[in-house]
Short mmCIF file of C-alpha atoms and ligand atoms in Angstrom, two decimals:
data_model
loop_
_atom_site.label_atom_id
_atom_site.label_comp_id
_atom_site.label_asym_id
_atom_site.label_seq_id
_atom_site.Cartn_x
_atom_site.Cartn_y
_atom_site.Cartn_z
CA MET C 22 18.92 111.92 60.62
CA ALA C 23 20.27 111.02 64.08
CA ARG C 24 17.56 108.40 64.59
CA ALA C 25 18.01 106.90 61.13
CA ASN C 26 21.80 106.68 61.41
CA THR C 27 21.70 105.19 64.91
CA ALA C 28 19.41 102.45 63.61
CA TYR C 29 21.52 102.06 60.48
CA TYR C 30 24.90 101.64 62.19
CA ALA C 31 23.45 99.40 64.90
CA ALA C 32 21.91 96.91 62.50
CA ARG C 33 23.73 96.94 59.18
CA ASP C 34 27.14 96.46 57.62
CA PRO C 35 27.81 99.99 56.37
CA TYR C 36 30.60 98.76 54.12
CA ALA C 37 27.98 97.08 51.95
CA ASP C 38 26.79 100.61 51.10
CA PHE C 39 29.99 102.66 50.99
CA THR C 40 33.74 102.38 51.29
CA THR C 41 36.26 104.64 53.00
CA ALA C 42 39.91 105.59 52.66
CA PRO C 43 41.31 103.08 55.20
CA GLU C 44 39.39 100.27 53.49
CA ILE C 45 40.78 101.31 50.11
CA CYS C 46 44.46 101.72 51.04
CA GLN C 47 46.40 100.49 54.08
CA ALA C 48 48.94 103.32 53.76
CA PHE C 49 46.17 105.75 54.81
CA GLY C 50 46.01 104.43 58.39
CA GLU C 51 49.78 103.96 58.46
CA VAL C 52 50.61 107.58 57.63
CA LEU C 53 47.93 108.85 60.05
CA GLY C 54 49.48 106.69 62.79
CA LEU C 55 52.89 108.19 62.06
CA TRP C 56 51.29 111.66 61.99
CA ALA C 57 50.08 111.02 65.56
CA ALA C 58 53.51 109.71 66.58
CA VAL C 59 55.29 112.84 65.31
CA VAL C 60 52.75 115.13 67.00
CA TRP C 61 53.27 113.15 70.23
CA GLN C 62 57.01 113.87 69.98
CA MET C 63 56.24 117.58 69.34
CA MET C 64 54.10 117.55 72.52
CA GLY C 65 57.13 116.43 74.51
CA ALA C 66 56.27 112.72 74.47
CA PRO C 67 53.76 112.64 77.37
CA ASP C 68 53.35 109.21 78.98
CA PRO C 69 50.58 108.17 79.27
CA VAL C 70 48.79 109.81 76.33
CA ILE C 71 45.32 109.10 74.97
CA LEU C 72 45.15 107.97 71.35
CA ALA C 73 41.50 108.10 70.36
CA GLU C 74 39.45 107.55 67.23
CA ALA C 75 35.92 108.76 66.66
CA GLY C 76 33.76 106.48 64.52
CA PRO C 77 36.35 103.73 63.87
CA GLY C 78 34.12 101.62 61.59
CA ARG C 79 35.76 98.20 61.23
CA GLY C 80 38.88 99.35 63.09
CA THR C 81 40.98 99.22 59.94
CA LEU C 82 42.46 102.72 60.19
CA MET C 83 43.53 102.19 63.80
CA ALA C 84 44.90 98.68 63.18
CA ASP C 85 47.07 100.04 60.35
CA ALA C 86 48.08 103.04 62.47
CA LEU C 87 49.09 100.92 65.48
CA ARG C 88 51.15 98.54 63.32
CA ALA C 89 53.08 101.47 61.82
CA ILE C 90 53.51 103.10 65.25
CA GLY C 91 54.80 99.86 66.77
CA ARG C 92 57.48 99.59 64.09
CA ALA C 93 58.54 103.21 63.78
CA VAL C 94 57.97 104.79 67.21
CA PRO C 95 57.62 101.96 69.75
CA ALA C 96 57.90 104.40 72.70
CA PHE C 97 54.65 106.01 71.51
CA GLY C 98 53.12 102.55 71.19
CA LYS C 99 53.94 101.91 74.87
CA ALA C 100 52.75 105.33 76.09
CA LEU C 101 49.41 105.39 74.30
CA ARG C 102 46.10 104.37 75.81
CA LEU C 103 43.60 103.47 73.10
CA HIS C 104 40.10 104.94 73.34
CA LEU C 105 37.34 104.56 70.73
CA VAL C 106 34.19 106.64 70.36
CA GLU C 107 31.53 104.39 68.86
CA THR C 108 27.80 104.07 69.49
CA SER C 109 27.09 100.97 67.40
CA PRO C 110 27.30 97.72 69.42
CA ARG C 111 27.79 95.82 66.18
CA LEU C 112 30.78 97.89 65.09
CA ARG C 113 32.20 97.85 68.64
CA ALA C 114 32.31 94.07 68.42
CA LEU C 115 34.16 94.20 65.07
CA GLN C 116 36.59 96.76 66.49
CA ALA C 117 37.23 94.59 69.56
CA GLU C 118 38.36 91.73 67.31
CA ARG C 119 41.10 93.89 65.81
CA LEU C 120 42.04 96.37 68.52
CA ALA C 121 43.11 94.74 71.78
CA GLY C 122 43.03 96.77 74.96
CA ALA C 123 40.73 99.54 73.75
CA THR C 124 38.17 101.36 75.90
CA TRP C 125 34.89 102.44 74.28
CA HIS C 126 32.82 105.57 74.79
CA ASP C 127 29.53 106.82 73.38
CA ARG C 128 30.60 110.43 72.97
CA VAL C 129 33.78 112.39 72.36
CA ASP C 130 32.98 114.29 75.58
CA ASP C 131 33.32 111.03 77.53
CA LEU C 132 37.02 110.57 76.67
CA PRO C 133 39.12 110.66 79.86
CA ALA C 134 41.06 113.82 80.72
CA GLY C 135 44.70 114.36 79.73
CA PRO C 136 46.84 114.93 76.62
CA LEU C 137 44.96 113.68 73.57
CA LEU C 138 45.61 112.66 69.99
CA LEU C 139 42.29 112.20 68.20
CA LEU C 140 41.74 110.84 64.70
CA ALA C 141 38.40 110.92 62.90
CA ASN C 142 37.76 109.89 59.30
CA GLU C 143 34.23 110.18 57.91
CA PHE C 144 32.78 110.55 61.40
CA LEU C 145 31.46 114.11 61.27
CA ASP C 146 29.56 113.58 58.00
CA ALA C 147 27.34 111.03 59.77
CA LEU C 148 26.23 113.49 62.47
CA PRO C 149 22.81 115.12 62.09
CA ILE C 150 22.44 118.46 60.34
CA ARG C 151 19.64 121.02 60.32
CA GLN C 152 18.28 122.37 57.05
CA PHE C 153 16.80 125.84 56.59
CA VAL C 154 15.01 127.04 53.46
CA ARG C 155 14.76 130.64 52.30
CA ARG C 156 11.06 131.43 51.74
CA GLY C 157 10.10 134.97 50.75
CA ASP C 158 11.23 137.40 53.43
CA GLY C 159 11.82 134.68 55.99
CA TRP C 160 13.09 131.18 56.62
CA THR C 161 11.66 127.77 57.38
CA GLU C 162 13.33 124.71 58.86
CA ARG C 163 12.77 121.31 57.26
CA PHE C 164 11.86 118.47 59.59
CA VAL C 165 11.12 114.83 58.91
CA ALA C 166 7.52 113.97 59.75
CA LYS C 167 6.92 110.27 59.11
CA ASP C 168 8.23 109.91 55.56
CA ARG C 169 8.28 113.44 54.23
CA PHE C 170 9.76 116.84 54.90
CA VAL C 171 7.60 119.48 56.56
CA GLU C 172 8.61 123.10 56.96
CA GLN C 173 8.13 125.34 59.97
CA ALA C 174 8.88 129.03 60.31
CA ALA C 175 12.37 129.48 61.76
CA ALA C 176 14.93 132.11 62.67
CA PRO C 177 17.51 132.88 59.94
CA PRO C 178 20.57 130.59 59.86
CA ASP C 179 24.13 131.98 59.77
CA LEU C 180 24.38 132.18 55.95
CA ALA C 181 22.49 134.17 53.34
CA ALA C 182 20.69 132.41 50.50
CA ALA C 183 18.38 133.10 47.57
CA GLU C 184 14.69 132.18 47.42
CA GLY C 185 14.14 128.44 47.77
CA GLU C 186 17.77 127.61 48.58
CA VAL C 187 18.71 125.32 51.46
CA VAL C 188 21.24 126.31 54.12
CA GLU C 189 22.66 123.52 56.26
CA VAL C 190 23.86 123.92 59.83
CA GLY C 191 25.95 121.07 61.19
CA GLU C 192 25.28 121.77 64.82
CA ALA C 193 26.39 118.38 66.18
CA ALA C 194 29.73 118.56 64.34
CA ARG C 195 30.29 122.11 65.59
CA GLN C 196 29.69 120.92 69.15
CA VAL C 197 32.30 118.20 68.71
CA ALA C 198 34.82 120.77 67.41
CA ALA C 199 34.04 123.11 70.31
CA SER C 200 34.40 120.52 73.03
CA VAL C 201 37.50 118.91 71.50
CA GLY C 202 39.00 122.37 70.96
CA ALA C 203 38.40 123.33 74.59
CA ARG C 204 40.06 120.23 75.99
CA LEU C 205 43.03 120.45 73.58
CA ALA C 206 43.56 124.05 74.69
CA ALA C 207 43.35 123.00 78.35
CA THR C 208 45.33 119.76 78.46
CA GLY C 209 47.24 119.60 75.18
CA GLY C 210 47.28 117.53 72.02
CA ALA C 211 45.77 117.60 68.56
CA ALA C 212 42.79 116.31 66.60
CA LEU C 213 42.89 115.39 62.93
CA LEU C 214 39.49 115.56 61.25
CA ILE C 215 39.18 114.17 57.72
CA ASP C 216 35.89 114.32 55.90
CA TYR C 217 34.26 115.56 52.75
CA GLY C 218 32.93 119.02 52.12
CA PRO C 219 33.82 122.25 50.34
CA LEU C 220 36.47 124.71 51.53
CA ARG C 221 33.96 127.53 51.25
CA ARG C 222 30.46 127.06 52.54
CA ALA C 223 27.63 127.77 50.13
CA PRO C 224 23.88 127.17 50.18
CA GLY C 225 22.80 123.77 48.91
CA ASP C 226 21.21 120.50 49.95
CA SER C 227 24.03 117.99 50.54
CA LEU C 228 22.00 115.41 52.47
CA GLN C 229 22.77 112.11 50.79
CA ALA C 230 21.62 108.54 51.27
CA LEU C 231 23.63 105.57 50.02
CA ARG C 232 22.22 102.09 49.83
CA GLY C 233 24.02 99.22 48.14
CA ARG C 234 26.62 101.73 46.88
CA ALA C 235 23.95 103.67 44.96
CA PRO C 236 22.19 106.95 45.81
CA ALA C 237 18.82 106.50 47.50
CA ASP C 238 16.01 108.75 48.75
CA PRO C 239 16.94 109.80 52.32
CA LEU C 240 13.29 109.73 53.35
CA VAL C 241 12.62 106.16 52.25
CA ALA C 242 13.40 103.08 54.37
CA GLU C 243 14.69 104.83 57.47
CA GLY C 244 17.71 103.08 58.97
CA GLU C 245 18.42 101.06 55.83
CA ALA C 246 20.60 103.62 54.04
CA ASP C 247 23.68 105.53 55.15
CA LEU C 248 22.88 109.23 55.61
CA THR C 249 25.61 111.85 55.32
CA ALA C 250 25.97 115.55 54.65
CA HIS C 251 28.88 117.75 53.66
CA VAL C 252 31.03 118.87 56.55
CA ASP C 253 31.36 122.63 57.00
CA PHE C 254 35.10 123.01 57.70
CA ALA C 255 34.97 126.77 58.13
CA ALA C 256 32.39 126.35 60.90
CA LEU C 257 34.45 123.61 62.57
CA ALA C 258 37.54 125.83 62.47
CA ALA C 259 35.59 128.76 63.94
CA ALA C 260 34.13 126.58 66.71
CA GLY C 261 37.54 125.14 67.59
CA ARG C 262 39.16 128.58 67.59
CA ALA C 263 36.40 130.08 69.74
CA ALA C 264 37.04 127.29 72.26
CA GLY C 265 40.72 128.26 72.52
CA ALA C 266 42.38 125.78 70.15
CA ALA C 267 44.67 126.63 67.25
CA VAL C 268 43.49 125.58 63.80
CA GLN C 269 45.63 124.22 60.95
CA GLY C 270 44.13 123.66 57.50
CA PRO C 271 41.73 122.72 56.09
CA LEU C 272 43.74 121.28 53.22
CA PRO C 273 42.61 119.05 50.37
CA GLN C 274 43.17 115.42 51.41
CA GLY C 275 45.36 114.75 48.35
CA VAL C 276 47.79 117.53 49.30
CA PHE C 277 47.85 116.45 52.93
CA LEU C 278 48.43 112.74 52.24
CA ALA C 279 51.07 113.46 49.60
CA ARG C 280 52.98 115.56 52.13
CA LEU C 281 52.78 112.72 54.65
CA GLY C 282 54.43 110.40 52.13
CA LEU C 283 51.46 108.19 51.28
CA GLY C 284 52.75 107.79 47.70
CA PRO C 285 56.25 106.49 48.57
CA ARG C 286 54.87 104.24 51.31
CA ASN C 287 52.40 102.75 48.86
CA ASN C 288 55.13 102.29 46.24
CA ALA C 289 57.13 100.35 48.82
CA LEU C 290 54.11 98.11 49.48
CA ALA C 291 53.65 97.51 45.74
CA ARG C 292 57.31 96.68 45.07
CA GLY C 293 57.86 92.96 44.59
CA GLN C 294 54.12 92.20 44.44
CA PRO C 295 52.63 90.30 41.49
CA PRO C 296 51.69 92.78 38.73
CA ALA C 297 47.93 92.63 39.32
CA ARG C 298 48.35 93.24 43.06
CA ALA C 299 50.85 96.05 42.45
CA ALA C 300 48.46 97.71 39.98
CA ALA C 301 45.59 97.47 42.48
CA LEU C 302 47.73 99.10 45.17
CA MET C 303 48.76 101.93 42.85
CA GLY C 304 45.14 102.48 41.82
CA ALA C 305 44.05 102.61 45.47
CA ALA C 306 46.57 105.31 46.35
CA ARG C 307 45.61 107.33 43.28
CA ARG C 308 41.98 107.21 44.37
CA LEU C 309 42.87 108.89 47.68
CA LEU C 310 45.31 111.40 46.17
CA GLU C 311 43.90 112.54 42.84
CA PRO C 312 41.73 115.67 42.75
CA HIS C 313 39.01 114.17 40.54
CA ALA C 314 38.67 111.18 42.92
CA MET C 315 38.86 111.74 46.71
CA GLY C 316 41.88 114.05 46.75
CA HIS C 317 40.00 117.31 46.51
CA LEU C 318 36.48 116.81 47.87
CA PHE C 319 37.92 115.40 51.11
CA LYS C 320 39.69 117.80 53.47
CA ALA C 321 42.01 117.50 56.45
CA LEU C 322 41.62 119.91 59.37
CA ALA C 323 43.63 119.93 62.61
CA LEU C 324 42.67 121.47 65.95
CA CYS C 325 45.51 121.64 68.46
CA HIS C 326 47.03 123.25 71.49
CA PRO C 327 48.12 126.80 70.53
CA ALA C 328 51.75 126.17 71.57
CA LEU C 329 52.28 123.47 68.94
CA PRO C 330 54.14 124.48 65.75
CA ALA C 331 52.98 123.51 62.26
CA LEU C 332 51.88 119.87 62.37
CA PRO C 333 53.07 117.29 59.82
CA GLY C 334 51.33 117.83 56.48
CA PHE C 335 50.11 121.32 57.36
CA ALA C 336 53.44 123.13 56.95
CA GLU C 337 54.09 124.62 53.50
N1 SAH U 18 36.12 105.93 60.25
C1 SAH U 18 35.63 104.73 59.64
C2 SAH U 18 34.10 104.61 59.65
C3 SAH U 18 33.27 105.70 59.03
S1 SAH U 18 31.54 105.33 59.16
C4 SAH U 18 36.20 104.57 58.25
O1 SAH U 18 36.90 105.47 57.81
O2 SAH U 18 35.99 103.53 57.64
C5 SAH U 18 31.05 106.28 60.57
C6 SAH U 18 31.45 105.70 61.90
O3 SAH U 18 30.98 106.59 62.92
C7 SAH U 18 30.87 104.35 62.24
O4 SAH U 18 31.80 103.64 63.03
C8 SAH U 18 29.62 104.72 63.03
O5 SAH U 18 29.11 103.69 63.82
C9 SAH U 18 30.14 105.88 63.84
N2 SAH U 18 29.13 106.83 64.29
C10 SAH U 18 28.15 107.40 63.55
N3 SAH U 18 27.44 108.28 64.27
C11 SAH U 18 27.99 108.27 65.51
C12 SAH U 18 27.71 108.99 66.71
N4 SAH U 18 26.73 109.88 66.79
N5 SAH U 18 28.48 108.74 67.79
C13 SAH U 18 29.50 107.85 67.73
N6 SAH U 18 29.82 107.16 66.61
C14 SAH U 18 29.07 107.36 65.52
#
């Protein structure tokens, strides 16, 4: 999965195969930028402060965030140092066109030390998972050998399952949560992780390939389809907590974005627009907010320094 996605993001335009919240609705990046600005104020307005994004795609989320920050909280705009975690040279070039003054890194662990505000949307779902299968009294692990899955005897994963069921372990995502949690606990700040996955982990094969906006076989045409898997928010929360961070959420994305005022902001954008444009804007916001669309499957989880109070959107 790691090899296929590295090849995929390096060579292809992922937005031909899927779309994401910031590409659907500009208010998404705007309210996340203001979320970061309010958390910065709660941290005591450190200057300088690192504003980072993991997996920024085309840079749309961050461009929208920075515009909103510049208008609403210019002091944060001046204090922030922009850092992007991105492995794809192709996407780095696109990001550079839109985000002046950024510094790039290959890994979240490479971000410089100091108070941090980290945003990540649909980053963790692209990281490789391991899959275990319950077989009789034991377990196997599924590996890709050439173009098929092979199974090898393995130790039991951290979740029970019935005969033949798959249990996924998102080890790479857990490592990100652990290392981000440790540095937030040590030097302050918060991370907002938005992705898709259930609130409660259950057995099941969530590995998915998308090619040309349609489901594809993940084992066919390596590097030509986008591979993702559900994010295990309970495991991320546990990893962050074990590293010393406080955890807020996870919450369904629709609840979180509604509390941040995405609806009113979008209404303001739609006001005075020609009817077709206004209708498109309203439809875009509904897609992010409504439970049957992206509002429920997607979740928001925050890791933060334990001294911070309830963060915007996470308070009742
Ligand atoms: N956040 C963006 C893009 C999501 S696509 C959006 O909402 O539109 C996933 C992003 O993560 C891409 O930018 C991809 O190149 C990057 N990415 C995937 N795997 C990565 C890894 N292991 N390390 C760093 N970046 C990665």
